[in-house]
Amino acid sequence: METPVAEQAKATEVSVEERHYNIIGTRPIRHDGADKVTGKALYGADVRLNGMLYGKVLRSPHAHARILSIDVSRALALPGVKAVVTSADLATLDSVVSRVGEGAVNWRYLSNNILASDKVLYHGHAVAAVAATSLNAANEALNLIDVQYEPLPCVITAVQAMRPGAPILLQELRTNELGARGEIPTNIASHDQNMRGDLERGFAEAAVIVEREFTTGIVHQGYIEPHTATAVWGTDDQITIWTSTQGAHDARRQVAEVLQLPVSRIKVIPMEIGGGFGGKTVIYLEPVAALLSWKSGNRPVQVTMSRFEVFAGTGPTSSSVIKVKMGSASDGRITAAQVTMAYAAGAFPGSPVGGAMSVILNAYRMENVQIDGYDVVTNTPRVAAYRAPGGTNAAFASESVIDELACKLGIDPLEMRRINGAKEGDRRVDGPLIRRIGYLETVEKARASAHYQSPLPAPSTPGLKVGRGVASGWWGNWPGGTSSVSVIVNNDGTVNLIEGSTDIGGSRVAMAMQLAETLGLQAADIKPMVVDTDSVGYNDVTAGSRTTYSTGIAVHKAGLSIIQQMRERAAQLWDVESASVDYADGVISSKDNHIGFKELARKVGDGDGNVVASISISPNGDGVALATHIVDVEVDEETGKVQILRYTAVQDVGTAIHPAYVEGQIQGGAAQGIGWALNEEYVYDQQGRLLNGSLLDYSIPTALDLPMIEAVIVEVPNPTHPFGVRGVGEVPIVPPAGAVANAIANATGVRMTVLPMSPQHVLEALWTQGNERV
Amino acid sequence: MANKTAVQATINGEDVEFLCEPHQSLLEVLRDVLRLTGTKEGCNNGNCGACNVILDGVLVNSCLVLGVEAQGKRITTIEGIAPPHGLHPLQQKFLEHAALQCGICTPGFIISAKALLDHKPHPSEHEVRHWLAGNLCRCTGYDKIVRAVLDAADVMAVEVSK
Ligand code: FES
Ligand code: FES
């Protein structure tokens, strides 16, 4: 998510001159790799404990209903059933909002999402849970829980929810209208606004104006590993939880709040995690498993979701409706832009509309702008972060309009972006000044790429239409939060690196490489490990593209402390002043002496006090990420099917620590963006029931749907990180939908204004706009 | 509670006997009864390939096979493809190409790719993509996975010709 709009002061500026690195930029094999390719790595659902019970969750069949009664007696009587929980087992929490992870959480809403209290607010909302000696018995017991509902009318989209007279989800909700509290019950949680300049004057200066309205559906993060939690409530009232989470400390904090316990009573053991993309920053099952353990007489309980539960019960991202009006002078300069966007938050407030408001125009210099954003509750699952939350929908809208302006003016679309692209010293639409970024570099690199320079491929079958599109994306990243690491020098010269940042996609190796670079060692000399919440200082979530950045800074600082201690040890050894001892490339030296890191570690041994360092930092830095993508598509106008023929993603990554995993982030983000662009969407019936809650029906891209994705790395070092790192994970999902839409327009002359651009929606657009093709 | 059936099978070259209930899938048996948790569950209905194993030479979704159907069969799981003290070329190439991020899909991909190369030692990129279309990966965009499989095929071809 975005850094606070206010001042981003206090970040230390480090000078990152053109530097030669020994380790950074190489591609060592990840430390946790062998276990992962041989099946030995243990993920959340691989935990097996003696006497473990299996838990299952009962979910609402209604999109919106009052719960009249819950009778669990028949379920409890079933042989093998050991415990049942409902929201009656949870305290009613105050409606207080706290920062958690990269977002904000209202504790009452979080608790009500974990187990519904008086109302169910979406199809799939958790109502009760059971623990039994077998999965089978647990599933059977769910059928024996008798819940009486009074169904209520539902609203699925933001537009429906905002209509006067719409059914109200949360009776106590009032609109936060530009800071003032509204008076009447509503589904609109907030209205925010960013503005600058004079819209009227800006539009008056425009030679061309384009105005369009875009709608996008609900999409899911789609991690392959379902949510799972295993808990033991010990007889000493200490709770241990094994789970797949993007942040063990945040999970602990959330469990503590929901169960109203001090954090010290809870230990969260982070297992390997099978994808998250933002969706595993919030908790669902952990308190349920803990309560089931307590109620079943302290037995271990494992609760794992089915795939349907993942779709119906966990955070997808917002559907949205976005209006964009933009004007441009005949030279391509954007003179004014007005945006109105409403994001559906699902059952409780908290859509990523704030992030979307900054994504939508920040890549461009804008004098006259107004952006209005609405956060709206709907009878769909409470949204969770999804990779650059809110960014893909926003950029789909703005990048489509910019492309159309360029088309109308006869300007090359990358030239249009060069003319308007933001650079250091420009002011962001949402306030802060822009520091060193590599946006224009990505545009230039894209323009010079073999892809952009080559002619469009011929259609695979005569009659099919081919086209090329480009789009850019901005993402603010979260170069803040807290990261804690401990470093221990072993007496054989290797170094343990103990961290609290979940490793979702190779961050252990990226941390080890930064420590190896700092100490002048090899990556293989470092043993990185992610440990439980009792064993390392507080650490924020692996999210917001923050880990390689923030935890990397902590690792570097800890490395500097180790260097200082090794100099002191050498000084003792040689009986010289430590100030006269140098450290470079893993060699410690003074005038007449020198000794390698490993040899000194051996000499120091274990007897004279270990060389260790513990660091906790909160960098509050900066590290905006920008990307420009190019795509060639083939459109079948008979069926509406769009095929991706070629894809190139150019991104400013600051410094690529491990280029292969940086490319992987870029390719994976682009692939998710393509899925969002072409296929993915929740389908509901009239009663608000989810119709496509399986991987077959929801349909994420397969290997056959995609070409190779060329990742082009641009390195404009980030001045606030010792090695110049920018977060890389999120921005690659921002441009794809816009790029694909622009390619479809290039191929067919028809502008897509709906996501996904599935065959059905493409055909509808071809039929309705067919006669106004451009 | 249903009666359990005794089943004999050869798993990763070892003869094993296990008890399972008639409704239990092979995936459940592998993970919960035999504690071979390298085989993963992503969907439990044949849509993701995370649970793939090789059963008498045929690639199957173990979530769609019943435990009792394993009677008398030879089963290869991710735990059974590496030589002692080493890695299978596919495992090695997945590491070298950074073809995994979170790694939850990796056992399924490696098993599927092994089944492909067992049948077709020199697949084209398209054939690899076609064969692996039953395995979902949400992290990588497949690029590095496809490269790793093609590279492993080359390495294995060289090993065979030696
Ligand atoms: S778990 Fe068997 S195919 Fe997904
Ligand atoms: S590496 Fe995460 S799903 Fe494939």
mmCIF file of C-alpha atoms and ligand atoms in Angstrom, chain A residues 224 274-275 277, chain B residues 99-106 109 136-140 145, ligand 2:
data_model
loop_
_atom_site.group_PDB
_atom_site.id
_atom_site.type_symbol
_atom_site.label_atom_id
_atom_site.label_comp_id
_atom_site.label_asym_id
_atom_site.label_seq_id
_atom_site.Cartn_x
_atom_site.Cartn_y
_atom_site.Cartn_z
ATOM 1 C CA ILE A 224 -2.505 -22.681 -4.814
ATOM 2 C CA GLY A 274 2.100 -21.643 -0.697
ATOM 3 C CA GLY A 275 1.461 -18.181 -2.086
ATOM 4 C CA PHE A 277 -0.236 -12.149 -2.840
ATOM 5 C CA ALA B 99 11.369 -22.218 -11.431
ATOM 6 C CA LEU B 100 9.676 -22.056 -8.051
ATOM 7 C CA GLN B 101 8.655 -19.172 -5.891
ATOM 8 C CA CYS B 102 6.396 -20.387 -3.092
ATOM 9 C CA GLY B 103 7.012 -23.983 -4.144
ATOM 10 C CA ILE B 104 3.586 -25.424 -3.335
ATOM 11 C CA CYS B 105 2.996 -26.396 -6.977
ATOM 12 C CA THR B 106 6.534 -27.672 -7.468
ATOM 13 C CA PHE B 109 5.020 -29.959 -11.701
ATOM 14 C CA LEU B 136 -1.536 -24.610 -11.968
ATOM 15 C CA CYS B 137 1.117 -22.234 -10.726
ATOM 16 C CA ARG B 138 0.050 -18.824 -9.511
ATOM 17 C CA CYS B 139 3.520 -17.456 -8.766
ATOM 18 C CA THR B 140 5.800 -17.876 -11.754
ATOM 19 C CA ILE B 145 9.111 -23.781 -15.280
HETATM 20 S S1 FES C 2 5.546 -21.439 -7.196
HETATM 21 FE FE1 FES C 2 3.823 -20.791 -6.058
HETATM 22 S S2 FES C 2 2.201 -21.746 -7.097
HETATM 23 FE FE2 FES C 2 3.882 -22.253 -8.292
#
